[in-house]
PDB file of C-alpha atoms in Angstrom:
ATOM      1  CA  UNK A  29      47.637 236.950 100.237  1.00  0.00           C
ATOM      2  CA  UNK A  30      45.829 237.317 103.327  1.00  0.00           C
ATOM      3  CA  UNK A  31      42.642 238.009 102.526  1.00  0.00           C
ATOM      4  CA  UNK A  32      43.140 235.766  98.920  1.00  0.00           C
ATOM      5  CA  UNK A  33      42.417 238.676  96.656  1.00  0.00           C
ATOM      6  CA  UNK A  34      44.534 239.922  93.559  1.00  0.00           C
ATOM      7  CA  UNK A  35      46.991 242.801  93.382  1.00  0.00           C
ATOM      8  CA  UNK A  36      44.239 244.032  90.694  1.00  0.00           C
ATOM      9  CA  UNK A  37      41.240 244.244  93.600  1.00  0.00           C
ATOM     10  CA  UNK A  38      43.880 245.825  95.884  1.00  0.00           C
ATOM     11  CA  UNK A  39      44.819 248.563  93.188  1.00  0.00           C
ATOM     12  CA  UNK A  40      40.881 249.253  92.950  1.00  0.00           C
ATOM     13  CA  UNK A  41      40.169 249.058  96.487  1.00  0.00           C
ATOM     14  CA  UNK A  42      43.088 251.794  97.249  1.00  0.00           C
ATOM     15  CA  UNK A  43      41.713 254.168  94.085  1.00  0.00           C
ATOM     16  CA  UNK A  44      38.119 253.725  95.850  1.00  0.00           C
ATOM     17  CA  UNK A  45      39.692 255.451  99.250  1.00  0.00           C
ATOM     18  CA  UNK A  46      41.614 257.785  97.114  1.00  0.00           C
ATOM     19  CA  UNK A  47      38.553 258.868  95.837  1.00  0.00           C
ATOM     20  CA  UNK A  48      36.837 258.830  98.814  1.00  0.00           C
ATOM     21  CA  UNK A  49      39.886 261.080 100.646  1.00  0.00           C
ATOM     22  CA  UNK A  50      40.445 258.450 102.682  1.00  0.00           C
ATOM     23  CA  UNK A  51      44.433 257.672 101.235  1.00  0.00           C
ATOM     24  CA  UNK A  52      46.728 259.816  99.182  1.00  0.00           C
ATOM     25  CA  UNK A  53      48.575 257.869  96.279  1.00  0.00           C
ATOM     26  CA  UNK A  54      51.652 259.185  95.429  1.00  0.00           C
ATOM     27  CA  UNK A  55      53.736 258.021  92.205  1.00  0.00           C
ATOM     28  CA  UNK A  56      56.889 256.062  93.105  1.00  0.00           C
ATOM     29  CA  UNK A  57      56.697 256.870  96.879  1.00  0.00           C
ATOM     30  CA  UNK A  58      53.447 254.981  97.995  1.00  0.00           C
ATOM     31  CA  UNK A  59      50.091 254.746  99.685  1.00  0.00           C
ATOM     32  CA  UNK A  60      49.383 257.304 102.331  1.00  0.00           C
ATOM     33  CA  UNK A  61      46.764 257.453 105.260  1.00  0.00           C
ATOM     34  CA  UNK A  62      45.097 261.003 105.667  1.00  0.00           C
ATOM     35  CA  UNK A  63      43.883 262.153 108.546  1.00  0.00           C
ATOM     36  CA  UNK A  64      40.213 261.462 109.077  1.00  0.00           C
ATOM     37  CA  UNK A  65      37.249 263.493 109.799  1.00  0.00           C
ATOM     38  CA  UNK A  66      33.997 263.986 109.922  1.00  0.00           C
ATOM     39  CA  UNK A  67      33.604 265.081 106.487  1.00  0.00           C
ATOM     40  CA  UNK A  68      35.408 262.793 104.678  1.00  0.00           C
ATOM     41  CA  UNK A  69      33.027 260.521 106.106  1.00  0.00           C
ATOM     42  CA  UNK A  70      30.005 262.353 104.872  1.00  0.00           C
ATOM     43  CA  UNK A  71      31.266 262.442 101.509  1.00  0.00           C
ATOM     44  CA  UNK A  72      30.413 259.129 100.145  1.00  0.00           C
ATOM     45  CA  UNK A  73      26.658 260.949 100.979  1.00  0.00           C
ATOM     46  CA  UNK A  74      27.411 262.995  97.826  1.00  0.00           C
ATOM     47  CA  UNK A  75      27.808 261.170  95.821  1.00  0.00           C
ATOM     48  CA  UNK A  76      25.166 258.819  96.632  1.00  0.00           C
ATOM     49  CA  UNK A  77      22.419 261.614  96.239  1.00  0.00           C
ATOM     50  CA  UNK A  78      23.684 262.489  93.249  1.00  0.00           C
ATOM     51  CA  UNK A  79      23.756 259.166  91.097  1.00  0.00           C
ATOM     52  CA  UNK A  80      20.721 258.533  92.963  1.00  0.00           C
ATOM     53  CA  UNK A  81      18.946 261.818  91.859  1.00  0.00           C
ATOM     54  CA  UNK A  82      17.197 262.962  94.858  1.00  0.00           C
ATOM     55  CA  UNK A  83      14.449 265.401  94.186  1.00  0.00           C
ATOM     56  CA  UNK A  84      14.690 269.353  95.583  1.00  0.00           C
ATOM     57  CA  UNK A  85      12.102 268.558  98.027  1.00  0.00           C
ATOM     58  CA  UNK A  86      14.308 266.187 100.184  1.00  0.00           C
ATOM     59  CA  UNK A  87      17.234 267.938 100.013  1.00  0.00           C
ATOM     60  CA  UNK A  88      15.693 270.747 101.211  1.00  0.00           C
ATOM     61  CA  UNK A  89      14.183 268.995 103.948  1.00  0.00           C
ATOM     62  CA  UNK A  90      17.768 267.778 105.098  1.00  0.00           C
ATOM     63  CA  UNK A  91      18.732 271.467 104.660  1.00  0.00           C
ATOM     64  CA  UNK A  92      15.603 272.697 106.693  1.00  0.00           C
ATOM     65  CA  UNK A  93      16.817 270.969 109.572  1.00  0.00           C
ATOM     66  CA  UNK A  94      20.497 271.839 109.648  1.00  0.00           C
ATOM     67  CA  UNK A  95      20.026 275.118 108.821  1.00  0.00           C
ATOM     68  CA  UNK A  96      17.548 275.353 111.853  1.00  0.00           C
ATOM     69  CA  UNK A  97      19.910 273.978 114.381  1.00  0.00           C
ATOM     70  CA  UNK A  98      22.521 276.086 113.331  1.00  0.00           C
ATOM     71  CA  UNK A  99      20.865 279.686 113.724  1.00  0.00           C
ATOM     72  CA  UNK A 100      19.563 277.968 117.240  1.00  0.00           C
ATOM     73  CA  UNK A 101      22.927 277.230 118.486  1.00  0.00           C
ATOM     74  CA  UNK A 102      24.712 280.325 116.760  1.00  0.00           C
ATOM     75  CA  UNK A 103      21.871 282.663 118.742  1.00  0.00           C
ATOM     76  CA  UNK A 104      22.911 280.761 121.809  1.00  0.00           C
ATOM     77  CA  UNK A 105      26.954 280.771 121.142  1.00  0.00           C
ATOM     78  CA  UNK A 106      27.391 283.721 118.913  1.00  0.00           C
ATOM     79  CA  UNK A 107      29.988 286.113 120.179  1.00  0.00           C
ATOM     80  CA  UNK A 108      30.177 289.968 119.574  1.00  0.00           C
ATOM     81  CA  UNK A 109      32.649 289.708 117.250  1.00  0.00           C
ATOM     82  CA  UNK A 110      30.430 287.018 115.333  1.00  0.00           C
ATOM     83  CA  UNK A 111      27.666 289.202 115.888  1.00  0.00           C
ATOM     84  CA  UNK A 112      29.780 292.276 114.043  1.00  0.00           C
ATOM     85  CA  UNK A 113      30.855 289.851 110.757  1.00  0.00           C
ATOM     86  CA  UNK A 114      27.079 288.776 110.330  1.00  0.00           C
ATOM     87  CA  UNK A 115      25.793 292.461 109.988  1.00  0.00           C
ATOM     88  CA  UNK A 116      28.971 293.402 108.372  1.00  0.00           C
ATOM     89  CA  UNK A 117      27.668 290.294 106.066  1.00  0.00           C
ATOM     90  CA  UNK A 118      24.261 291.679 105.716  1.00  0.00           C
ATOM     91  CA  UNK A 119      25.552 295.342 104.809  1.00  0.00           C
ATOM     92  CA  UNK A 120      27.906 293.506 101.962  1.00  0.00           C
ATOM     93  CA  UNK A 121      24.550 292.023 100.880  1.00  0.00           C
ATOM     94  CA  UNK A 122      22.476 295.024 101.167  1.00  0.00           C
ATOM     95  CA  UNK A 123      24.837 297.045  98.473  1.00  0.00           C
ATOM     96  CA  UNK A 124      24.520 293.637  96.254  1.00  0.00           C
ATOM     97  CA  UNK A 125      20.966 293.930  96.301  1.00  0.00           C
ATOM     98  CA  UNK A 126      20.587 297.806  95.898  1.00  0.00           C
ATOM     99  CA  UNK A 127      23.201 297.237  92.719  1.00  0.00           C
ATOM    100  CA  UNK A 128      21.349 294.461  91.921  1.00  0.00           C
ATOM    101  CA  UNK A 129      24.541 292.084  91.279  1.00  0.00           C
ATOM    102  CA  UNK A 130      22.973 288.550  91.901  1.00  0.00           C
ATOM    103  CA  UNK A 131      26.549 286.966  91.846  1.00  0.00           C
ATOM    104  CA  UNK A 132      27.921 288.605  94.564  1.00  0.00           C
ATOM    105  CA  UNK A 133      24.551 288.245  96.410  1.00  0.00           C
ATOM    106  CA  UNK A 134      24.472 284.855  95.867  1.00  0.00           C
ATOM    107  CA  UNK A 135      28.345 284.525  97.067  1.00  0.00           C
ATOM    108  CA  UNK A 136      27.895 286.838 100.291  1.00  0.00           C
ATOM    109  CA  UNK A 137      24.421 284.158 101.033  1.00  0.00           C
ATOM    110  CA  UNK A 138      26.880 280.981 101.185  1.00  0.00           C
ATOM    111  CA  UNK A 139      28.843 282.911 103.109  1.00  0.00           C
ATOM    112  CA  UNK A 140      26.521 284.190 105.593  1.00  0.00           C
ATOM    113  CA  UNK A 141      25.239 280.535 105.986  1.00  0.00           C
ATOM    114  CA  UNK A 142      28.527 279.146 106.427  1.00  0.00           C
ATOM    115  CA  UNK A 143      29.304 281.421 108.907  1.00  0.00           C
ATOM    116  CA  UNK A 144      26.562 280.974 111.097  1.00  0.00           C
ATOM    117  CA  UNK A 145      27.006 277.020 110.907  1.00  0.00           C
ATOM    118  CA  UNK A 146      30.805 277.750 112.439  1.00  0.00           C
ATOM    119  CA  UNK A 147      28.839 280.013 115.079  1.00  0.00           C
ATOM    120  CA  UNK A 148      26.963 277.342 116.222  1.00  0.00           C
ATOM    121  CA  UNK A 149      29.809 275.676 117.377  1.00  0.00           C
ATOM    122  CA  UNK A 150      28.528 272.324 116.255  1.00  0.00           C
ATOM    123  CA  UNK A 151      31.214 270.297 114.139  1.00  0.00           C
ATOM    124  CA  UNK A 152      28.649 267.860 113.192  1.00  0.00           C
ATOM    125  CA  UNK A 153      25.775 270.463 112.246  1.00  0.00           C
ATOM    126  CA  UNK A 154      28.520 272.363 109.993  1.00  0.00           C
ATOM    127  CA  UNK A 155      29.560 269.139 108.362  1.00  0.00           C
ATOM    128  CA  UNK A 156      26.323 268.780 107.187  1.00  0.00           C
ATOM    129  CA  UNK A 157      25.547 271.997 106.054  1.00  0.00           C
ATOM    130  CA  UNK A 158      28.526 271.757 103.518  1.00  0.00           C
ATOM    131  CA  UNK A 159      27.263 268.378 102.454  1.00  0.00           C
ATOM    132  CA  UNK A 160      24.060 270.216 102.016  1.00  0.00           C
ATOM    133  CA  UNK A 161      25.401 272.806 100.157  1.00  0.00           C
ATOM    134  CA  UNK A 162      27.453 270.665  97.717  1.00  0.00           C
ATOM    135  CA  UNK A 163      24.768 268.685  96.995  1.00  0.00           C
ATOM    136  CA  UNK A 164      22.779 271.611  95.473  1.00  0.00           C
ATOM    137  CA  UNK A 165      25.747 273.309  94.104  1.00  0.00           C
ATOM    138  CA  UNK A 166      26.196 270.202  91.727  1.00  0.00           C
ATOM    139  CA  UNK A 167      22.447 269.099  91.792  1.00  0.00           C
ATOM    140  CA  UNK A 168      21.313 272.131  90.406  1.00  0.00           C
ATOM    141  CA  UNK A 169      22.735 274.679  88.294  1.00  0.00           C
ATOM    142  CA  UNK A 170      23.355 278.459  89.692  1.00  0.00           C
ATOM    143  CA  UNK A 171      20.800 280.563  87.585  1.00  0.00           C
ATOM    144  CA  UNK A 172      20.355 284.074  88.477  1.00  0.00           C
ATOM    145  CA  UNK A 173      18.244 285.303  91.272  1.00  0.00           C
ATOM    146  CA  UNK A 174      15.501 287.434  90.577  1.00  0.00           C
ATOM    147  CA  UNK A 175      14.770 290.725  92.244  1.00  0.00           C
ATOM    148  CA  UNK A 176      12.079 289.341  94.068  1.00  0.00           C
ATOM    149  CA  UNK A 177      14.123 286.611  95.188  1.00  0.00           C
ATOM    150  CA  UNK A 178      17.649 288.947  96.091  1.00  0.00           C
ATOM    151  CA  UNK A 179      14.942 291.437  98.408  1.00  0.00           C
ATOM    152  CA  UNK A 180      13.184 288.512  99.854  1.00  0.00           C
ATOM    153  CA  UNK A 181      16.493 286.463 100.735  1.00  0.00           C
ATOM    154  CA  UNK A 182      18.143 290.077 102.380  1.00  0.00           C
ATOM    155  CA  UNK A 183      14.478 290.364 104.552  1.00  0.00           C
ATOM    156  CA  UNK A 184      15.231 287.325 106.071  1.00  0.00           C
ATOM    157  CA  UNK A 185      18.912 287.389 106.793  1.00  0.00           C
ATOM    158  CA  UNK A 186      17.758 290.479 108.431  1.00  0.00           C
ATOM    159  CA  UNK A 187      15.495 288.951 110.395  1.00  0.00           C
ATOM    160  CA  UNK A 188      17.574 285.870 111.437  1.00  0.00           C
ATOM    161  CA  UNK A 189      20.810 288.245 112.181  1.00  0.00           C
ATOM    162  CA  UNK A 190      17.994 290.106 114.673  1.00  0.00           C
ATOM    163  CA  UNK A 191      17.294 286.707 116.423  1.00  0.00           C
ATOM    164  CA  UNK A 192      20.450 286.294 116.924  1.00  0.00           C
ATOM    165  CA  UNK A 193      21.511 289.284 118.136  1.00  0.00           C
ATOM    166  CA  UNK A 194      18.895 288.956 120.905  1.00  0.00           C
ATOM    167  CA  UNK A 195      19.899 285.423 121.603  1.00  0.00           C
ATOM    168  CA  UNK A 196      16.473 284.134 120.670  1.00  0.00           C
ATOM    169  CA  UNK A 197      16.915 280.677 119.852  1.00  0.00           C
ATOM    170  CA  UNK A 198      13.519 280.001 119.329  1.00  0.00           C
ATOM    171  CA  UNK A 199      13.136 282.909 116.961  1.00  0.00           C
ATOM    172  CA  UNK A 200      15.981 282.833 115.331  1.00  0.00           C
ATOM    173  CA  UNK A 201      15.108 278.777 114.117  1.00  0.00           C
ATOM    174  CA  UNK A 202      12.017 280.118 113.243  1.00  0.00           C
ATOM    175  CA  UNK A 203      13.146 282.894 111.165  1.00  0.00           C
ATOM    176  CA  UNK A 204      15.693 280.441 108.936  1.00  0.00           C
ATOM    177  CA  UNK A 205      12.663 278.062 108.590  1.00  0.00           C
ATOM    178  CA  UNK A 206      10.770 280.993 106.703  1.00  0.00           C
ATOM    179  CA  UNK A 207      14.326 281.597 104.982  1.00  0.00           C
ATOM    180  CA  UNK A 208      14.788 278.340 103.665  1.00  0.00           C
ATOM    181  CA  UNK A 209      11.601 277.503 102.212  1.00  0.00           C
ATOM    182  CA  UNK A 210      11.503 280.985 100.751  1.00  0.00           C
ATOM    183  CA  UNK A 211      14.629 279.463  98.909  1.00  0.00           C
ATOM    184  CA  UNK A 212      12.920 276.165  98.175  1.00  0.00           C
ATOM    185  CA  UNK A 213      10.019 278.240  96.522  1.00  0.00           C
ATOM    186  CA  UNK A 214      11.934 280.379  94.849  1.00  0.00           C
ATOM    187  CA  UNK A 215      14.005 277.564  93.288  1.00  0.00           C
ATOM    188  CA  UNK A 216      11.202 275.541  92.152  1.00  0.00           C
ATOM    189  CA  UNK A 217       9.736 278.430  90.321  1.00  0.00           C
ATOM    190  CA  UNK A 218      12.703 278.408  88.761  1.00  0.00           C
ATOM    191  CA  UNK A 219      13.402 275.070  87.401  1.00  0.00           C
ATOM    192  CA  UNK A 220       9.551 275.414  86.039  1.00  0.00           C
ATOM    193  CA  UNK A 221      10.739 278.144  84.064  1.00  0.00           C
ATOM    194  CA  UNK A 222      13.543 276.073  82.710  1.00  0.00           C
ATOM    195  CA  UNK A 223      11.488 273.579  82.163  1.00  0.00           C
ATOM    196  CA  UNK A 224       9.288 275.939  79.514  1.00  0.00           C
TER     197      UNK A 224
END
């Protein structure tokens, strides 16, 4: 009545923010605010890149730069105990690779990249990194990594997991720079070969 709309464009409006996390509906007892954060305001982003079909390039691009920021800040905020689960992360890899088992390689890599986004201690830069990561997780379709690709990837968690360990912020930025348009490459080679 107040804002002359129907009970119809209310009943929309509320399954939009359910949707959107924003409410919970619940049969027979009501509408319910959730709590918000940071994320459920990033999510409309999904689904925005997705109907709108962005191509790998910019999403990678986006990536580049979180990714970057969050190896800087994780080399300047790590903590020894951070420091252990990373290598403990890169030995779990290292056994994926030398079995070649690209699903748990590919598994222990989210991992490894989550984890350094919580290292950096930046809310906002790990918010976006899980955007990030959704995005290509329904943008494209897991295939399986090639050898080339597993032994490539490992190199340069190595490397970054060094930086880091020193506390070289510069370095360490630099190193998941090289890392993440290794991964760019790597995935455009293979959506050619799909494409064949």
């Amino acid at each position: 009545e107040s804002f002359g709309v129907s009970r119809v464009t209310v009943r929309e409006s509320f399954k939009k923010l359910n949707s959107l996390g924003v409410v919970t509906i619940r049969q027979g007892e009501g509408t319910f605010v959730n709590r918000i954060g940071l994320d459920t305001m990033v999510k409309p982003l999904l689904s925005a890149v997705v109907l709108d079909r962005l191509n790998v390039n910019q999403i990678y691009d986006a990536r580049l730069f979180v990714e970057v920021g969050n190896a800087r800040l994780a080399a300047r905020n790590r903590t020894d105990e951070e420091l252990a689960t990373l290598k403990e992360m890169v030995e779990q890899m290292t056994i994926a690779k030398d079995n070649y088992n690209s699903d748990a390689f590919s598994e222990l890599d989210a991992d490894f990249h989550e984890f350094i986004g919580r290292t950096s201690r930046n809310y906002i830069l790990l918010t976006m990194y899980t955007t990030v990561k959704d995005i290509l997780n329904s943008y494209i379709k897991r295939t399986n990594l090639s050898r080339e690709a597993v032994e490539g990837s490992l190199k340069h968690h190595i490397k970054i997991v060094r930086f880091i360990e020193e506390r070289n912020e510069v370095a360490a930025g630099l190193a998941m720079e090289e890392h993440v348009e290794f991964a760019k490459q790597r995935l455009l080679e293979q959506l050619e070969l799909a494409r064949k």
